[in-house]
Short mmCIF file of C-alpha atoms in Angstrom, two decimals:
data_model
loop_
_atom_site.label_atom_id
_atom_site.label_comp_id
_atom_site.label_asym_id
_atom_site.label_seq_id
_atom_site.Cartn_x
_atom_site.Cartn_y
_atom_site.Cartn_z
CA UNK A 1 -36.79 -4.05 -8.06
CA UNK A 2 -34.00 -5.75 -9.06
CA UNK A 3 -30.86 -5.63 -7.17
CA UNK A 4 -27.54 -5.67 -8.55
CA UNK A 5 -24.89 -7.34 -6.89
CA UNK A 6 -21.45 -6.35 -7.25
CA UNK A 7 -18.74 -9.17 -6.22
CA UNK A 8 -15.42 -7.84 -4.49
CA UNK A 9 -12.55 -9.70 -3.40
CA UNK A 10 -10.19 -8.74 -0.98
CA UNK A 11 -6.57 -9.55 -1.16
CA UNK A 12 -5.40 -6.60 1.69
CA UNK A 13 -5.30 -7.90 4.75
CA UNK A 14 -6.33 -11.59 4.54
CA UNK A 15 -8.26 -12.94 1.36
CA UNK A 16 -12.02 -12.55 1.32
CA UNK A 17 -14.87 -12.99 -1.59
CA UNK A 18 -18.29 -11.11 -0.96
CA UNK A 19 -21.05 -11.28 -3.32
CA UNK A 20 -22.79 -7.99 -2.88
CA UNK A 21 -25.83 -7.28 -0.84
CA UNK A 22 -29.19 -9.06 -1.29
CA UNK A 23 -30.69 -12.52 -2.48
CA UNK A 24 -27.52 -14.92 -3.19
CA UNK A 25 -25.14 -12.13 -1.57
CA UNK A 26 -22.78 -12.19 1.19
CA UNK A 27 -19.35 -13.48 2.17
CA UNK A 28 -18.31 -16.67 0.91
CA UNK A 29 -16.65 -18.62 3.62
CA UNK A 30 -14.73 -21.64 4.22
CA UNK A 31 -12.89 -21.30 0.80
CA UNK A 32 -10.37 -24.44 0.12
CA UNK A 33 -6.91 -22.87 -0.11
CA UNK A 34 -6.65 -24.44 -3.15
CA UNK A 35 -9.89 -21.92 -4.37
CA UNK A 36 -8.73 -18.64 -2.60
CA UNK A 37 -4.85 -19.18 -4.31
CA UNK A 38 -6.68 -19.83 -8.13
CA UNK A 39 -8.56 -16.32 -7.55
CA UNK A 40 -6.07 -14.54 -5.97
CA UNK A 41 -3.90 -15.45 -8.99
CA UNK A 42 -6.50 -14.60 -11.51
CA UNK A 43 -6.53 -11.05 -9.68
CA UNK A 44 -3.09 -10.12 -9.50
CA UNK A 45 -2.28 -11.50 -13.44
CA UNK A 46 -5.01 -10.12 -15.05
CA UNK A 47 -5.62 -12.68 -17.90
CA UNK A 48 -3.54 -15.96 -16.77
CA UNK A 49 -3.31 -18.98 -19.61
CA UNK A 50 -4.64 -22.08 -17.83
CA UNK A 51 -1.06 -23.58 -18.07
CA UNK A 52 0.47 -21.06 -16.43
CA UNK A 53 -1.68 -20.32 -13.15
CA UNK A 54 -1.90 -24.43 -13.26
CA UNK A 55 2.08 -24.34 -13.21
CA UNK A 56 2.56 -21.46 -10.89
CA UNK A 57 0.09 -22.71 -8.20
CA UNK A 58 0.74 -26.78 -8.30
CA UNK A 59 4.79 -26.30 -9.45
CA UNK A 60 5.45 -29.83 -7.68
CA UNK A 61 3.33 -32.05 -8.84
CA UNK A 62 3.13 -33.64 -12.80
CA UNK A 63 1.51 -31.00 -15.36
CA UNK A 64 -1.61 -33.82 -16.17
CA UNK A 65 -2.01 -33.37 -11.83
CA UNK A 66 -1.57 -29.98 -11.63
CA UNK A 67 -4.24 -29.46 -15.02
CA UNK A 68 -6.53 -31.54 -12.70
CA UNK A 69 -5.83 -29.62 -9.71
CA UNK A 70 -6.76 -26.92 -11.80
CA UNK A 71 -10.46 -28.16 -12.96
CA UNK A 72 -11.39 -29.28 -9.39
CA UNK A 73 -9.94 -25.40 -7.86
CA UNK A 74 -12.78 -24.05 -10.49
CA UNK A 75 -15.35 -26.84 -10.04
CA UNK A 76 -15.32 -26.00 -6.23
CA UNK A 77 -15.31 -22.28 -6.73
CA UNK A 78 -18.47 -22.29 -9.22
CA UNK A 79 -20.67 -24.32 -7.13
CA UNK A 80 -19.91 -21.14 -4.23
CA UNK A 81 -19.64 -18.34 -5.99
CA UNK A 82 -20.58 -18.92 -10.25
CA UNK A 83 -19.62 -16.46 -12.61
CA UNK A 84 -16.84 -15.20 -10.38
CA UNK A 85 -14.26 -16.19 -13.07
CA UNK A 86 -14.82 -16.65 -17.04
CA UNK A 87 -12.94 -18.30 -19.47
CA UNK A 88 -12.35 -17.43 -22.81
CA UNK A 89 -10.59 -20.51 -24.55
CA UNK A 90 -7.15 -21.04 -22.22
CA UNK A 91 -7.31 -18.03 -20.50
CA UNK A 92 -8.95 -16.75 -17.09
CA UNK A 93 -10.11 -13.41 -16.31
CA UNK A 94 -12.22 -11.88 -13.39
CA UNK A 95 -15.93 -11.60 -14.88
CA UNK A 96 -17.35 -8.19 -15.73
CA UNK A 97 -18.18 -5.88 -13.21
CA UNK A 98 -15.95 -7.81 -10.17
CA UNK A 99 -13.84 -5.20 -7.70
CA UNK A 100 -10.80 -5.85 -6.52
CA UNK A 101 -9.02 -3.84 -3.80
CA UNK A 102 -5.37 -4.21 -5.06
CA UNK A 103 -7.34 -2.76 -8.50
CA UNK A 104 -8.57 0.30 -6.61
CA UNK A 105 -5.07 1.03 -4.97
CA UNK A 106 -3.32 0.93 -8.34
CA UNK A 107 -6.31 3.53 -9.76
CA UNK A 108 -5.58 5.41 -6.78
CA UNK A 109 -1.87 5.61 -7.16
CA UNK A 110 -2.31 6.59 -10.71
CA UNK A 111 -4.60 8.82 -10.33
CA UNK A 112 -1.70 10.70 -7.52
CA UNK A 113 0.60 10.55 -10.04
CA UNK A 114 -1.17 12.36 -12.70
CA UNK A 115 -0.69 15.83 -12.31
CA UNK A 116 -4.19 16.36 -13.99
CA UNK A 117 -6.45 14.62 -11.51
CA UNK A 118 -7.77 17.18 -9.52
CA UNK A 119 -6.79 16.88 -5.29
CA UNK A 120 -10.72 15.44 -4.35
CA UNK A 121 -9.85 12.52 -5.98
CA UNK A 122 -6.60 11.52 -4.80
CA UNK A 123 -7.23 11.92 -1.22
CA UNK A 124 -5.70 9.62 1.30
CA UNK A 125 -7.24 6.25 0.82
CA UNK A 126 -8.94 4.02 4.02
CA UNK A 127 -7.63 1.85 6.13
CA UNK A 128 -8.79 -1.48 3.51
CA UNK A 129 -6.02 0.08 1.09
CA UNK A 130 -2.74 -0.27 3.43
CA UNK A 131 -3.05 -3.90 4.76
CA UNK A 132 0.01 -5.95 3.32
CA UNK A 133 -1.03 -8.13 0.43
CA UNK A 134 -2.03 -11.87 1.18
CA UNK A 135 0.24 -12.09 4.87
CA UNK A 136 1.01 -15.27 5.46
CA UNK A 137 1.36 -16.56 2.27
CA UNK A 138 4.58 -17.34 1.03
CA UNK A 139 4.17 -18.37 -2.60
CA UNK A 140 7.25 -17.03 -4.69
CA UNK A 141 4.15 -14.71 -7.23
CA UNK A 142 2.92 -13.43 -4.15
CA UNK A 143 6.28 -11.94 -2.29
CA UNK A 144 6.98 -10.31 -5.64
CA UNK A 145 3.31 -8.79 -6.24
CA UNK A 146 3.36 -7.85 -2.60
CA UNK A 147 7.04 -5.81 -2.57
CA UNK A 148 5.44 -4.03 -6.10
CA UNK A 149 2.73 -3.09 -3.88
CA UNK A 150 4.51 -1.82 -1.17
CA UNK A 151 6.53 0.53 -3.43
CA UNK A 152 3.43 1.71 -4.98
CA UNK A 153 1.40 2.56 -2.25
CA UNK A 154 4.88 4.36 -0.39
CA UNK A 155 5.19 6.63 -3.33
CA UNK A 156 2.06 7.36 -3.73
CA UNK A 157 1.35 8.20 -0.37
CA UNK A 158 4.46 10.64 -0.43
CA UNK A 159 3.52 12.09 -3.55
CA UNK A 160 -0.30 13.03 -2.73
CA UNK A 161 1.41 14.20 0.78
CA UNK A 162 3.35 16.52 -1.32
CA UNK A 163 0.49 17.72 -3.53
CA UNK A 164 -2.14 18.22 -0.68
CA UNK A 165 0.41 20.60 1.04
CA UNK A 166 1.04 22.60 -2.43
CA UNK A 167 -2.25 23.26 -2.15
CA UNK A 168 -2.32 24.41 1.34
CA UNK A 169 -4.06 21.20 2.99
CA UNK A 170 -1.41 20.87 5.54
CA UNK A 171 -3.52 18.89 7.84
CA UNK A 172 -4.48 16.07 5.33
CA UNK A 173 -1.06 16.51 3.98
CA UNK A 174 0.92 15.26 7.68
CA UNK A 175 -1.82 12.43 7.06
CA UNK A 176 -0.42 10.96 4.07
CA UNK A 177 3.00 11.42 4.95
CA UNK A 178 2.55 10.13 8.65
CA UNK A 179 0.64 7.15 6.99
CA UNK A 180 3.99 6.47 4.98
CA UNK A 181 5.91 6.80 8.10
CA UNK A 182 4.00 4.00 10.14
CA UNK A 183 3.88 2.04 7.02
CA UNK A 184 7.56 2.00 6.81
CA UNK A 185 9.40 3.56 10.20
CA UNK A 186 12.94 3.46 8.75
CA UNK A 187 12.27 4.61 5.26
CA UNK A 188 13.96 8.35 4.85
CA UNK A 189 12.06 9.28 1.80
CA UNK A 190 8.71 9.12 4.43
CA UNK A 191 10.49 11.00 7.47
CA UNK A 192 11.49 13.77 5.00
CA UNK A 193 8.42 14.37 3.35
CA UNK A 194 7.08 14.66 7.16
CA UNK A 195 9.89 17.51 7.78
CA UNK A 196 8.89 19.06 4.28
CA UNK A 197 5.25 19.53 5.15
CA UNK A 198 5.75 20.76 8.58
CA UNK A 199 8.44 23.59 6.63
CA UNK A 200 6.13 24.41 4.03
CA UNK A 201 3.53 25.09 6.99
CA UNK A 202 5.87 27.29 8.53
CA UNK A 203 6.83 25.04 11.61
CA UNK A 204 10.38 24.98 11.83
CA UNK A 205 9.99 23.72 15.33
CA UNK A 206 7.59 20.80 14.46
CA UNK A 207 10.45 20.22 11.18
CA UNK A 208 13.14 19.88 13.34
CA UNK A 209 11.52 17.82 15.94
CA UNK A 210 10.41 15.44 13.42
CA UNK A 211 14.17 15.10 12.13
CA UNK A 212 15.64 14.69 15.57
CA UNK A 213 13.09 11.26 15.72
CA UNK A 214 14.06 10.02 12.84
CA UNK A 215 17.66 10.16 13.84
CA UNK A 216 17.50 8.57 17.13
CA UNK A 217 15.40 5.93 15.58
CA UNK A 218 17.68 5.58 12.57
CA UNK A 219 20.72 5.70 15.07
CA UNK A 220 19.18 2.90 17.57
CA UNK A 221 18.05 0.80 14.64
CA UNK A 222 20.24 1.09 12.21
CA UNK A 223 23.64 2.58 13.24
CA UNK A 224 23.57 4.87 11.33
CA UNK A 225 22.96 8.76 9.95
CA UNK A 226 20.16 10.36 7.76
CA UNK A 227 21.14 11.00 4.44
CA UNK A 228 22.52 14.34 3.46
CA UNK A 229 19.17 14.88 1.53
CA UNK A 230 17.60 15.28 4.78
CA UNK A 231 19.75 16.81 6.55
CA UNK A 232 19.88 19.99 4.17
CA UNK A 233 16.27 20.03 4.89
CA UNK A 234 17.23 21.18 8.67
CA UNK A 235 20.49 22.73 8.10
CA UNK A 236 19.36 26.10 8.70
CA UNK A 237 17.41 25.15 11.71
CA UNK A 238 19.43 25.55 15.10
CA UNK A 239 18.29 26.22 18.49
CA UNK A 240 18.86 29.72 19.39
CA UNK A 241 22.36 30.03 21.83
CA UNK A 242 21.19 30.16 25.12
CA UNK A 243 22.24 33.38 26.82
CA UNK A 244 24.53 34.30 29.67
CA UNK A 245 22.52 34.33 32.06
CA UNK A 246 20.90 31.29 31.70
CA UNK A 247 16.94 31.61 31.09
CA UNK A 248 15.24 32.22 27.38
CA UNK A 249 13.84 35.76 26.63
CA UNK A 250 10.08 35.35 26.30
CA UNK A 251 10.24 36.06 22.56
CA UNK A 252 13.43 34.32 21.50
CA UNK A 253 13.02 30.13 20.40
CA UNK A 254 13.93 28.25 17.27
CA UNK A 255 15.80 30.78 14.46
CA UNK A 256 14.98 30.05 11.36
CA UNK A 257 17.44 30.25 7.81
CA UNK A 258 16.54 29.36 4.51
CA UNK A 259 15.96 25.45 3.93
CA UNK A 260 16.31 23.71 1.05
#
């Protein structure tokens, strides 16, 4: 039987190339940095002119060097890992058939944001899809492509939050939204789509607990407030007065209003 290998690359986390299982398989290691900056630029601008990945990854050096730089980056990488890249005339593209995980988290994010896509396939995704892109590297194509990212994956990890707990999947919807919130501590949008789940759930307590964090945090951190957008969210939620005589009736806790 003949086994098909199918070639991933990792750019989450740390840069990696695997080949797929069996013969001629397996991680390729010990990359030049040279190598793992070509294919990581090939992945994240789809089909790259040689002139400009040779201009964006050897900016210092004379455009005959950099062009040279250029052959020897793809002469190394063939001789590891052929057929990872193809050329057609000046321009590079991944060959057929290659995965890439910043590819599957865009698919993912679009498929949260189309209201068609039915909720089994916009689940939360794994761990591999909320490393920060490339850390460590510094290049001025890669800060940009990594901020893009980190947008994308925040909405989209707010918005399938919000869908999951239309649908009554309250559980897996805290998931997404908590995922948001360790992703980004001090973003708002994150902390209120936390309060919003625990509301629609019906756990005013659990809403107004997660608001009182968030402001503390916020406070300590920042010196500042939450937005009035969140704090309509808890404006109707208040402690119950504590009566005269100072101990809680067994029945009496959080009262609940109307919340926006």
């Amino acid at each position: 039987m003949t086994v098909v290998l199918t070639p991933r690359i990792s750019l989450l986390d740390g840069f990696s190339v695997h080949l797929g299982e069996g013969a001629g398989g397996g991680p390729v290691d010990n990359l030049p940095r040279g190598v793992q900056r070509l294919v990581a630029h090939v992945c994240l601008a789809g089909r790259p002119p040689r002139a400009s990945i040779a201009g964006h990854l050897w900016p210092d050096v004379p455009e005959e060097h950099a062009h040279g730089s250029l052959r020897s980056a793809l002469w190394r990488l063939h001789r590891v890992a052929p057929g990872l890249l193809h050329a057609s005339g000046s321009v590079l593209t991944l060959a057929a058939g290659v995965r890439v995980d910043v590819q599957d988290l865009g698919d993912w994010a679009r498929r949260v944001g189309d209201p068609t896509c039915c909720l089994a396939d916009v689940d939360v995704p794994g761990l591999g899809l909320r490393g920060e892109l490339l850390p460590g590297w510094y290049d001025d194509w890669v800060l940009l492509e990594r901020e893009r990212l980190r947008q994308l994956r925040m909405h989209a990890l707010e918005e399938v939050a919000a869908r999951l707990a239309a649908a009554g999947r309250y559980g897996d919807a805290l998931q997404a939204a908590y995922a948001a919130v360790h992703a980004e501590p001090l973003r708002e949008s994150a902390h209120r789509t936390v309060v919003r789940v625990h509301l629609a759930e019906g756990n005013a307590a659990e809403a107004l607990r997660a608001y009182e964090q968030f402001r503390v945090v916020l406070a300590d951190e920042l010196g500042v407030q939450p937005s009035q957008h969140m704090t309509r969210l808890v404006a109707g939620l208040h402690p119950a007065p504590r009566p005269a005589g100072g101990s809680w009736p067994r029945a009496r806790g959080l009262s609940v209003t109307a919340a926006s």
